[in-house]
């Protein structure tokens, strides 16, 4: 099977050195194996994504000397694919509508005296999972906004135990339960990151999902979704994150390491590649 890797930025800001490193790692894996390197624009969060950043991403990557396959997949143009995956999970009775606001959730956690911590904060306390069917129907009929959550215990019971392989961490036992009932479709966007990324990597035939170690924990969910949706299982490569001189992770808000700024200051692509070990 030929190797397919991808770089999948969200156009919510300028690319910085950390993104450059991620794209270079993914492209190098593909190149070494004589495989293919893809670029995917993860722009379903229309509230945060901006068109000019998309053009900027392509300019930066081309400047770095990278080449990727066209056409570039943009998530906002493929909402049907995510809706189909949701419909499938819905038919398996694994989803439920969640009407909670952040305030409702915080209030319930306080009332209950806390909630177990998941990788992304306290786990959802399950309020809407146990909603009486007539109340749920009433709220849906009234047009109340809702997210769709995965009934995690039910999903895990269906798939049994799962594992995955990471090129750096080795063999990993999947532990999606730590996340609790994750959101797969948000009130304001028709798919969550977890759903869209899993569907896309499968549809695009990605064989090595290459991304930063900050997304390592998310892979537990992605592995579960693959099992539920009968999708092929790739390998993962969660690479190290770049930090600044104080040890803090680089972020889009730090202008100093943005590729556009560095270019404007006269740094060459060769210098940046060398700095990053390429
Ligand atoms: N779009 C995500 C981000 O920019 C990365 C998704 C992934 O590589 O799986 O953080």
PDB file of C-alpha atoms and ligand atoms in Angstrom:
ATOM      1  CA  UNK A   1       0.000   0.000   0.000  1.00  0.00           C
ATOM      2  CA  UNK A   2       1.494   3.312  -0.937  1.00  0.00           C
ATOM      3  CA  UNK A   3       2.096   5.856   1.796  1.00  0.00           C
ATOM      4  CA  UNK A   4      -0.229   8.870   1.989  1.00  0.00           C
ATOM      5  CA  UNK A   5       0.359  11.669   4.498  1.00  0.00           C
ATOM      6  CA  UNK A   6      -1.307  15.016   4.995  1.00  0.00           C
ATOM      7  CA  UNK A   7      -0.970  18.400   6.634  1.00  0.00           C
ATOM      8  CA  UNK A   8      -4.383  19.586   7.818  1.00  0.00           C
ATOM      9  CA  UNK A   9      -4.288  23.142   9.161  1.00  0.00           C
ATOM     10  CA  UNK A  10      -7.287  25.169  10.293  1.00  0.00           C
ATOM     11  CA  UNK A  11      -7.190  28.602   8.636  1.00  0.00           C
ATOM     12  CA  UNK A  12      -7.629  30.520  11.879  1.00  0.00           C
ATOM     13  CA  UNK A  13      -4.317  32.370  11.756  1.00  0.00           C
ATOM     14  CA  UNK A  14      -0.912  32.493  10.130  1.00  0.00           C
ATOM     15  CA  UNK A  15       1.257  29.402  10.017  1.00  0.00           C
ATOM     16  CA  UNK A  16       4.188  29.476  12.413  1.00  0.00           C
ATOM     17  CA  UNK A  17       7.364  27.422  12.757  1.00  0.00           C
ATOM     18  CA  UNK A  18       5.431  24.616  14.486  1.00  0.00           C
ATOM     19  CA  UNK A  19       3.174  24.229  11.460  1.00  0.00           C
ATOM     20  CA  UNK A  20       6.165  24.308   9.147  1.00  0.00           C
ATOM     21  CA  UNK A  21       7.737  21.495  11.166  1.00  0.00           C
ATOM     22  CA  UNK A  22       4.530  19.443  10.997  1.00  0.00           C
ATOM     23  CA  UNK A  23       4.161  19.900   7.241  1.00  0.00           C
ATOM     24  CA  UNK A  24       7.846  19.090   6.663  1.00  0.00           C
ATOM     25  CA  UNK A  25       7.600  15.902   8.763  1.00  0.00           C
ATOM     26  CA  UNK A  26       4.501  14.738   6.863  1.00  0.00           C
ATOM     27  CA  UNK A  27       5.995  15.552   3.472  1.00  0.00           C
ATOM     28  CA  UNK A  28       9.263  13.797   4.365  1.00  0.00           C
ATOM     29  CA  UNK A  29       7.461  10.616   5.402  1.00  0.00           C
ATOM     30  CA  UNK A  30       5.648  10.536   2.056  1.00  0.00           C
ATOM     31  CA  UNK A  31       8.770  11.370   0.067  1.00  0.00           C
ATOM     32  CA  UNK A  32      10.928   8.756   1.753  1.00  0.00           C
ATOM     33  CA  UNK A  33       8.325   6.093   0.951  1.00  0.00           C
ATOM     34  CA  UNK A  34       7.719   7.318  -2.608  1.00  0.00           C
ATOM     35  CA  UNK A  35       4.190   8.156  -1.512  1.00  0.00           C
ATOM     36  CA  UNK A  36       1.806  11.119  -1.696  1.00  0.00           C
ATOM     37  CA  UNK A  37       1.514  14.248   0.421  1.00  0.00           C
ATOM     38  CA  UNK A  38      -1.840  16.033   0.762  1.00  0.00           C
ATOM     39  CA  UNK A  39      -2.940  19.388   2.106  1.00  0.00           C
ATOM     40  CA  UNK A  40      -6.384  19.612   3.687  1.00  0.00           C
ATOM     41  CA  UNK A  41      -8.028  22.801   4.866  1.00  0.00           C
ATOM     42  CA  UNK A  42     -10.018  22.208   8.052  1.00  0.00           C
ATOM     43  CA  UNK A  43     -12.459  25.080   7.794  1.00  0.00           C
ATOM     44  CA  UNK A  44     -15.773  23.837   9.148  1.00  0.00           C
ATOM     45  CA  UNK A  45     -15.617  26.243  12.067  1.00  0.00           C
ATOM     46  CA  UNK A  46     -16.785  29.194   9.987  1.00  0.00           C
ATOM     47  CA  UNK A  47     -16.801  31.497  13.006  1.00  0.00           C
ATOM     48  CA  UNK A  48     -13.009  31.228  13.376  1.00  0.00           C
ATOM     49  CA  UNK A  49     -11.772  30.431   9.853  1.00  0.00           C
ATOM     50  CA  UNK A  50     -10.829  33.227   7.439  1.00  0.00           C
ATOM     51  CA  UNK A  51     -10.393  33.030   3.678  1.00  0.00           C
ATOM     52  CA  UNK A  52      -7.135  35.077   3.544  1.00  0.00           C
ATOM     53  CA  UNK A  53      -5.478  32.595   5.883  1.00  0.00           C
ATOM     54  CA  UNK A  54      -6.115  29.823   3.337  1.00  0.00           C
ATOM     55  CA  UNK A  55      -4.221  31.686   0.632  1.00  0.00           C
ATOM     56  CA  UNK A  56      -1.517  32.437   3.212  1.00  0.00           C
ATOM     57  CA  UNK A  57      -1.150  28.740   4.055  1.00  0.00           C
ATOM     58  CA  UNK A  58      -0.540  27.820   0.423  1.00  0.00           C
ATOM     59  CA  UNK A  59       1.906  30.696  -0.033  1.00  0.00           C
ATOM     60  CA  UNK A  60       3.867  29.677   3.070  1.00  0.00           C
ATOM     61  CA  UNK A  61       4.038  25.985   2.147  1.00  0.00           C
ATOM     62  CA  UNK A  62       5.087  26.700  -1.418  1.00  0.00           C
ATOM     63  CA  UNK A  63       7.742  29.112  -0.105  1.00  0.00           C
ATOM     64  CA  UNK A  64       9.049  26.295   2.111  1.00  0.00           C
ATOM     65  CA  UNK A  65       9.506  24.247  -1.038  1.00  0.00           C
ATOM     66  CA  UNK A  66       6.642  21.839  -0.416  1.00  0.00           C
ATOM     67  CA  UNK A  67       4.419  20.419  -3.093  1.00  0.00           C
ATOM     68  CA  UNK A  68       1.078  18.745  -2.505  1.00  0.00           C
ATOM     69  CA  UNK A  69      -1.625  17.081  -4.533  1.00  0.00           C
ATOM     70  CA  UNK A  70      -4.465  19.073  -6.033  1.00  0.00           C
ATOM     71  CA  UNK A  71      -7.321  19.586  -5.623  1.00  0.00           C
ATOM     72  CA  UNK A  72      -7.007  20.541  -1.973  1.00  0.00           C
ATOM     73  CA  UNK A  73      -9.876  19.210   0.099  1.00  0.00           C
ATOM     74  CA  UNK A  74     -11.742  21.876   2.034  1.00  0.00           C
ATOM     75  CA  UNK A  75     -13.951  20.518   4.767  1.00  0.00           C
ATOM     76  CA  UNK A  76     -16.593  23.201   4.345  1.00  0.00           C
ATOM     77  CA  UNK A  77     -17.322  21.760   0.882  1.00  0.00           C
ATOM     78  CA  UNK A  78     -17.962  18.245   2.146  1.00  0.00           C
ATOM     79  CA  UNK A  79     -20.573  18.597   4.850  1.00  0.00           C
ATOM     80  CA  UNK A  80     -22.592  15.771   3.245  1.00  0.00           C
ATOM     81  CA  UNK A  81     -19.831  13.310   4.064  1.00  0.00           C
ATOM     82  CA  UNK A  82     -19.990  14.206   7.746  1.00  0.00           C
ATOM     83  CA  UNK A  83     -23.800  14.128   7.724  1.00  0.00           C
ATOM     84  CA  UNK A  84     -23.679  10.598   6.263  1.00  0.00           C
ATOM     85  CA  UNK A  85     -21.348   9.440   9.044  1.00  0.00           C
ATOM     86  CA  UNK A  86     -23.607  11.010  11.667  1.00  0.00           C
ATOM     87  CA  UNK A  87     -26.652   9.334  10.115  1.00  0.00           C
ATOM     88  CA  UNK A  88     -24.901   6.001  10.363  1.00  0.00           C
ATOM     89  CA  UNK A  89     -24.077   6.499  14.046  1.00  0.00           C
ATOM     90  CA  UNK A  90     -27.616   7.746  14.612  1.00  0.00           C
ATOM     91  CA  UNK A  91     -29.003   4.565  13.036  1.00  0.00           C
ATOM     92  CA  UNK A  92     -26.846   2.580  15.461  1.00  0.00           C
ATOM     93  CA  UNK A  93     -28.515   4.568  18.277  1.00  0.00           C
ATOM     94  CA  UNK A  94     -25.180   5.886  19.453  1.00  0.00           C
ATOM     95  CA  UNK A  95     -25.986   9.607  19.351  1.00  0.00           C
ATOM     96  CA  UNK A  96     -28.243  11.814  21.413  1.00  0.00           C
ATOM     97  CA  UNK A  97     -29.127  15.489  21.163  1.00  0.00           C
ATOM     98  CA  UNK A  98     -27.612  17.662  23.878  1.00  0.00           C
ATOM     99  CA  UNK A  99     -29.346  20.961  24.562  1.00  0.00           C
ATOM    100  CA  UNK A 100     -27.026  22.015  27.398  1.00  0.00           C
ATOM    101  CA  UNK A 101     -25.348  25.387  27.443  1.00  0.00           C
ATOM    102  CA  UNK A 102     -21.876  25.747  28.974  1.00  0.00           C
ATOM    103  CA  UNK A 103     -23.650  27.227  31.976  1.00  0.00           C
ATOM    104  CA  UNK A 104     -25.954  24.197  32.368  1.00  0.00           C
ATOM    105  CA  UNK A 105     -22.943  21.898  32.317  1.00  0.00           C
ATOM    106  CA  UNK A 106     -20.949  23.975  34.821  1.00  0.00           C
ATOM    107  CA  UNK A 107     -23.959  24.168  37.104  1.00  0.00           C
ATOM    108  CA  UNK A 108     -24.540  20.409  37.016  1.00  0.00           C
ATOM    109  CA  UNK A 109     -20.865  19.678  37.711  1.00  0.00           C
ATOM    110  CA  UNK A 110     -20.986  22.004  40.694  1.00  0.00           C
ATOM    111  CA  UNK A 111     -24.215  20.432  41.952  1.00  0.00           C
ATOM    112  CA  UNK A 112     -22.699  16.962  41.635  1.00  0.00           C
ATOM    113  CA  UNK A 113     -19.556  18.110  43.473  1.00  0.00           C
ATOM    114  CA  UNK A 114     -17.256  17.661  40.469  1.00  0.00           C
ATOM    115  CA  UNK A 115     -16.783  15.486  37.417  1.00  0.00           C
ATOM    116  CA  UNK A 116     -13.956  13.202  36.315  1.00  0.00           C
ATOM    117  CA  UNK A 117     -11.352  15.031  34.227  1.00  0.00           C
ATOM    118  CA  UNK A 118     -11.097  14.183  30.565  1.00  0.00           C
ATOM    119  CA  UNK A 119      -8.263  15.261  28.235  1.00  0.00           C
ATOM    120  CA  UNK A 120     -10.205  18.417  27.421  1.00  0.00           C
ATOM    121  CA  UNK A 121     -11.519  19.370  30.861  1.00  0.00           C
ATOM    122  CA  UNK A 122     -14.244  17.895  33.049  1.00  0.00           C
ATOM    123  CA  UNK A 123     -16.295  15.171  31.396  1.00  0.00           C
ATOM    124  CA  UNK A 124     -19.841  15.936  30.334  1.00  0.00           C
ATOM    125  CA  UNK A 125     -22.078  14.865  33.223  1.00  0.00           C
ATOM    126  CA  UNK A 126     -24.607  13.176  30.930  1.00  0.00           C
ATOM    127  CA  UNK A 127     -27.621  15.397  31.620  1.00  0.00           C
ATOM    128  CA  UNK A 128     -29.168  15.006  28.161  1.00  0.00           C
ATOM    129  CA  UNK A 129     -28.316  11.323  27.870  1.00  0.00           C
ATOM    130  CA  UNK A 130     -30.962  10.512  30.413  1.00  0.00           C
ATOM    131  CA  UNK A 131     -33.525  13.057  29.252  1.00  0.00           C
ATOM    132  CA  UNK A 132     -37.076  11.666  29.222  1.00  0.00           C
ATOM    133  CA  UNK A 133     -38.064  10.855  25.611  1.00  0.00           C
ATOM    134  CA  UNK A 134     -41.100  13.178  25.724  1.00  0.00           C
ATOM    135  CA  UNK A 135     -39.011  16.129  26.934  1.00  0.00           C
ATOM    136  CA  UNK A 136     -36.426  15.445  24.249  1.00  0.00           C
ATOM    137  CA  UNK A 137     -39.159  15.297  21.580  1.00  0.00           C
ATOM    138  CA  UNK A 138     -40.711  18.491  22.905  1.00  0.00           C
ATOM    139  CA  UNK A 139     -37.427  20.403  22.741  1.00  0.00           C
ATOM    140  CA  UNK A 140     -36.646  19.129  19.259  1.00  0.00           C
ATOM    141  CA  UNK A 141     -40.130  20.110  18.089  1.00  0.00           C
ATOM    142  CA  UNK A 142     -39.656  23.576  19.608  1.00  0.00           C
ATOM    143  CA  UNK A 143     -36.482  24.008  17.545  1.00  0.00           C
ATOM    144  CA  UNK A 144     -34.134  24.263  20.536  1.00  0.00           C
ATOM    145  CA  UNK A 145     -30.477  24.276  19.365  1.00  0.00           C
ATOM    146  CA  UNK A 146     -28.638  21.065  20.114  1.00  0.00           C
ATOM    147  CA  UNK A 147     -25.305  19.327  19.687  1.00  0.00           C
ATOM    148  CA  UNK A 148     -25.002  15.596  18.999  1.00  0.00           C
ATOM    149  CA  UNK A 149     -23.058  13.603  21.566  1.00  0.00           C
ATOM    150  CA  UNK A 150     -21.727  10.074  21.334  1.00  0.00           C
ATOM    151  CA  UNK A 151     -22.997   7.697  24.014  1.00  0.00           C
ATOM    152  CA  UNK A 152     -19.471   6.633  24.923  1.00  0.00           C
ATOM    153  CA  UNK A 153     -20.265   3.619  27.126  1.00  0.00           C
ATOM    154  CA  UNK A 154     -22.580   2.182  24.510  1.00  0.00           C
ATOM    155  CA  UNK A 155     -20.023   2.788  21.746  1.00  0.00           C
ATOM    156  CA  UNK A 156     -17.229   1.091  23.693  1.00  0.00           C
ATOM    157  CA  UNK A 157     -19.493  -1.858  24.482  1.00  0.00           C
ATOM    158  CA  UNK A 158     -20.114  -2.209  20.756  1.00  0.00           C
ATOM    159  CA  UNK A 159     -16.483  -2.155  19.594  1.00  0.00           C
ATOM    160  CA  UNK A 160     -14.743  -3.934  22.452  1.00  0.00           C
ATOM    161  CA  UNK A 161     -11.093  -3.147  23.097  1.00  0.00           C
ATOM    162  CA  UNK A 162      -9.095  -1.375  20.389  1.00  0.00           C
ATOM    163  CA  UNK A 163      -5.471  -0.500  19.821  1.00  0.00           C
ATOM    164  CA  UNK A 164      -3.525   1.707  17.454  1.00  0.00           C
ATOM    165  CA  UNK A 165       0.044   2.185  16.342  1.00  0.00           C
ATOM    166  CA  UNK A 166       2.051   5.360  16.531  1.00  0.00           C
ATOM    167  CA  UNK A 167       5.414   5.604  14.773  1.00  0.00           C
ATOM    168  CA  UNK A 168       6.930   7.344  17.769  1.00  0.00           C
ATOM    169  CA  UNK A 169       4.960   6.070  20.782  1.00  0.00           C
ATOM    170  CA  UNK A 170       4.596   2.501  19.480  1.00  0.00           C
ATOM    171  CA  UNK A 171       1.563   0.369  20.231  1.00  0.00           C
ATOM    172  CA  UNK A 172      -1.189   2.150  22.178  1.00  0.00           C
ATOM    173  CA  UNK A 173      -4.275   0.716  23.862  1.00  0.00           C
ATOM    174  CA  UNK A 174      -7.254   2.893  22.906  1.00  0.00           C
ATOM    175  CA  UNK A 175      -8.926   4.521  25.880  1.00  0.00           C
ATOM    176  CA  UNK A 176     -11.724   6.688  24.455  1.00  0.00           C
ATOM    177  CA  UNK A 177     -13.716   6.391  27.665  1.00  0.00           C
ATOM    178  CA  UNK A 178     -11.527   9.101  29.219  1.00  0.00           C
ATOM    179  CA  UNK A 179     -13.300  11.607  27.014  1.00  0.00           C
ATOM    180  CA  UNK A 180     -16.838  10.776  28.081  1.00  0.00           C
ATOM    181  CA  UNK A 181     -19.716  11.595  25.716  1.00  0.00           C
ATOM    182  CA  UNK A 182     -17.871  13.699  23.140  1.00  0.00           C
ATOM    183  CA  UNK A 183     -19.643  16.126  20.828  1.00  0.00           C
ATOM    184  CA  UNK A 184     -19.681  14.931  17.205  1.00  0.00           C
ATOM    185  CA  UNK A 185     -21.821  17.748  15.791  1.00  0.00           C
ATOM    186  CA  UNK A 186     -21.827  21.154  17.419  1.00  0.00           C
ATOM    187  CA  UNK A 187     -24.733  23.527  17.761  1.00  0.00           C
ATOM    188  CA  UNK A 188     -23.075  25.967  15.377  1.00  0.00           C
ATOM    189  CA  UNK A 189     -21.175  23.600  13.068  1.00  0.00           C
ATOM    190  CA  UNK A 190     -22.555  20.393  11.551  1.00  0.00           C
ATOM    191  CA  UNK A 191     -19.531  18.268  12.471  1.00  0.00           C
ATOM    192  CA  UNK A 192     -16.914  18.351  15.180  1.00  0.00           C
ATOM    193  CA  UNK A 193     -13.177  18.152  14.563  1.00  0.00           C
ATOM    194  CA  UNK A 194     -13.134  14.487  15.677  1.00  0.00           C
ATOM    195  CA  UNK A 195     -15.763  13.396  13.203  1.00  0.00           C
ATOM    196  CA  UNK A 196     -14.557  15.428  10.233  1.00  0.00           C
ATOM    197  CA  UNK A 197     -10.904  14.478  10.616  1.00  0.00           C
ATOM    198  CA  UNK A 198     -11.694  10.772  10.940  1.00  0.00           C
ATOM    199  CA  UNK A 199     -14.015  10.737   7.922  1.00  0.00           C
ATOM    200  CA  UNK A 200     -11.591  12.759   5.806  1.00  0.00           C
ATOM    201  CA  UNK A 201      -8.503  10.735   6.594  1.00  0.00           C
ATOM    202  CA  UNK A 202     -10.424   7.612   5.533  1.00  0.00           C
ATOM    203  CA  UNK A 203     -11.931   9.162   2.394  1.00  0.00           C
ATOM    204  CA  UNK A 204      -8.576  10.530   1.298  1.00  0.00           C
ATOM    205  CA  UNK A 205      -6.815   7.212   1.914  1.00  0.00           C
ATOM    206  CA  UNK A 206      -4.360   8.670   4.432  1.00  0.00           C
ATOM    207  CA  UNK A 207      -2.086   5.898   5.698  1.00  0.00           C
ATOM    208  CA  UNK A 208       0.041   7.870   8.183  1.00  0.00           C
ATOM    209  CA  UNK A 209      -1.835  10.551  10.124  1.00  0.00           C
ATOM    210  CA  UNK A 210       0.950  13.001  10.960  1.00  0.00           C
ATOM    211  CA  UNK A 211       0.315  15.753  13.493  1.00  0.00           C
ATOM    212  CA  UNK A 212       1.567  17.273  16.724  1.00  0.00           C
ATOM    213  CA  UNK A 213       1.638  15.461  20.049  1.00  0.00           C
ATOM    214  CA  UNK A 214      -1.032  17.902  21.321  1.00  0.00           C
ATOM    215  CA  UNK A 215      -3.571  15.798  19.409  1.00  0.00           C
ATOM    216  CA  UNK A 216      -2.355  12.451  20.741  1.00  0.00           C
ATOM    217  CA  UNK A 217      -5.282  12.049  23.153  1.00  0.00           C
ATOM    218  CA  UNK A 218      -7.809  12.790  20.399  1.00  0.00           C
ATOM    219  CA  UNK A 219      -6.650   9.686  18.545  1.00  0.00           C
ATOM    220  CA  UNK A 220      -8.385   7.491  21.139  1.00  0.00           C
ATOM    221  CA  UNK A 221     -11.688   8.887  19.871  1.00  0.00           C
ATOM    222  CA  UNK A 222     -10.691   8.692  16.234  1.00  0.00           C
ATOM    223  CA  UNK A 223      -9.773   5.014  16.601  1.00  0.00           C
ATOM    224  CA  UNK A 224     -13.184   4.352  18.167  1.00  0.00           C
ATOM    225  CA  UNK A 225     -14.989   6.213  15.368  1.00  0.00           C
ATOM    226  CA  UNK A 226     -13.102   4.191  12.769  1.00  0.00           C
ATOM    227  CA  UNK A 227     -14.278   0.971  14.395  1.00  0.00           C
ATOM    228  CA  UNK A 228     -17.886   2.185  14.603  1.00  0.00           C
ATOM    229  CA  UNK A 229     -17.917   3.444  11.019  1.00  0.00           C
ATOM    230  CA  UNK A 230     -15.979   0.517   9.528  1.00  0.00           C
ATOM    231  CA  UNK A 231     -13.187   2.745   8.286  1.00  0.00           C
ATOM    232  CA  UNK A 232      -9.635   1.643   7.492  1.00  0.00           C
ATOM    233  CA  UNK A 233      -7.137   2.076  10.320  1.00  0.00           C
ATOM    234  CA  UNK A 234      -4.053   4.138   9.444  1.00  0.00           C
ATOM    235  CA  UNK A 235      -0.838   4.513  11.404  1.00  0.00           C
ATOM    236  CA  UNK A 236      -0.215   7.705  13.340  1.00  0.00           C
ATOM    237  CA  UNK A 237       2.863   9.827  13.819  1.00  0.00           C
ATOM    238  CA  UNK A 238       2.435  12.335  16.640  1.00  0.00           C
ATOM    239  CA  UNK A 239       5.586  14.407  16.485  1.00  0.00           C
ATOM    240  CA  UNK A 240       7.115  16.649  19.128  1.00  0.00           C
ATOM    241  CA  UNK A 241       5.871  20.210  19.533  1.00  0.00           C
ATOM    242  CA  UNK A 242       8.134  23.182  19.059  1.00  0.00           C
ATOM    243  CA  UNK A 243       8.485  25.530  21.993  1.00  0.00           C
ATOM    244  CA  UNK A 244       9.837  29.037  22.422  1.00  0.00           C
ATOM    245  CA  UNK A 245      12.871  29.893  24.539  1.00  0.00           C
ATOM    246  CA  UNK A 246      10.720  29.858  27.701  1.00  0.00           C
ATOM    247  CA  UNK A 247       9.487  26.343  26.941  1.00  0.00           C
ATOM    248  CA  UNK A 248       6.005  27.482  25.898  1.00  0.00           C
ATOM    249  CA  UNK A 249       4.328  25.872  22.909  1.00  0.00           C
ATOM    250  CA  UNK A 250       4.266  28.035  19.800  1.00  0.00           C
ATOM    251  CA  UNK A 251       0.808  29.430  19.091  1.00  0.00           C
ATOM    252  CA  UNK A 252      -0.843  31.281  16.237  1.00  0.00           C
ATOM    253  CA  UNK A 253      -0.988  34.443  18.327  1.00  0.00           C
ATOM    254  CA  UNK A 254       2.825  34.614  18.545  1.00  0.00           C
ATOM    255  CA  UNK A 255       3.557  36.741  15.515  1.00  0.00           C
ATOM    256  CA  UNK A 256       7.310  36.425  15.965  1.00  0.00           C
ATOM    257  CA  UNK A 257       7.435  32.894  14.610  1.00  0.00           C
ATOM    258  CA  UNK A 258       4.869  33.316  11.832  1.00  0.00           C
ATOM    259  CA  UNK A 259       6.338  32.258   8.512  1.00  0.00           C
ATOM    260  CA  UNK A 260       5.113  35.432   6.850  1.00  0.00           C
ATOM    261  CA  UNK A 261       6.864  37.575   9.458  1.00  0.00           C
ATOM    262  CA  UNK A 262      10.070  35.566   9.176  1.00  0.00           C
ATOM    263  CA  UNK A 263       9.975  35.843   5.391  1.00  0.00           C
ATOM    264  CA  UNK A 264       9.349  39.572   5.637  1.00  0.00           C
ATOM    265  CA  UNK A 265      12.367  39.867   7.938  1.00  0.00           C
ATOM    266  CA  UNK A 266      14.543  38.356   5.232  1.00  0.00           C
ATOM    267  CA  UNK A 267      14.871  34.780   6.466  1.00  0.00           C
ATOM    268  CA  UNK A 268      15.153  32.291   3.613  1.00  0.00           C
ATOM    269  CA  UNK A 269      13.243  29.033   3.266  1.00  0.00           C
ATOM    270  CA  UNK A 270      16.569  27.157   3.416  1.00  0.00           C
ATOM    271  CA  UNK A 271      17.333  28.773   6.776  1.00  0.00           C
ATOM    272  CA  UNK A 272      13.922  27.817   8.160  1.00  0.00           C
ATOM    273  CA  UNK A 273      14.214  24.268   6.914  1.00  0.00           C
ATOM    274  CA  UNK A 274      17.684  23.938   8.410  1.00  0.00           C
ATOM    275  CA  UNK A 275      16.483  25.402  11.696  1.00  0.00           C
ATOM    276  CA  UNK A 276      13.797  22.718  11.798  1.00  0.00           C
ATOM    277  CA  UNK A 277      16.209  19.919  10.901  1.00  0.00           C
ATOM    278  CA  UNK A 278      15.324  19.520   7.217  1.00  0.00           C
TER     279      UNK A 278
HETATM  280  N1  LIG B   1      -6.843  21.111  11.954  1.00  0.00           N
HETATM  281  C1  LIG B   1      -6.133  20.742  13.128  1.00  0.00           C
HETATM  282  C2  LIG B   1      -5.307  21.909  13.622  1.00  0.00           C
HETATM  283  O1  LIG B   1      -4.989  22.803  12.845  1.00  0.00           O
HETATM  284  C3  LIG B   1      -5.197  19.574  12.927  1.00  0.00           C
HETATM  285  C4  LIG B   1      -5.921  18.345  12.561  1.00  0.00           C
HETATM  286  C5  LIG B   1      -5.076  17.099  12.444  1.00  0.00           C
HETATM  287  O2  LIG B   1      -3.919  17.164  12.008  1.00  0.00           O
HETATM  288  O3  LIG B   1      -5.614  16.039  12.734  1.00  0.00           O
HETATM  289  O4  LIG B   1      -4.988  21.935  14.775  1.00  0.00           O
END
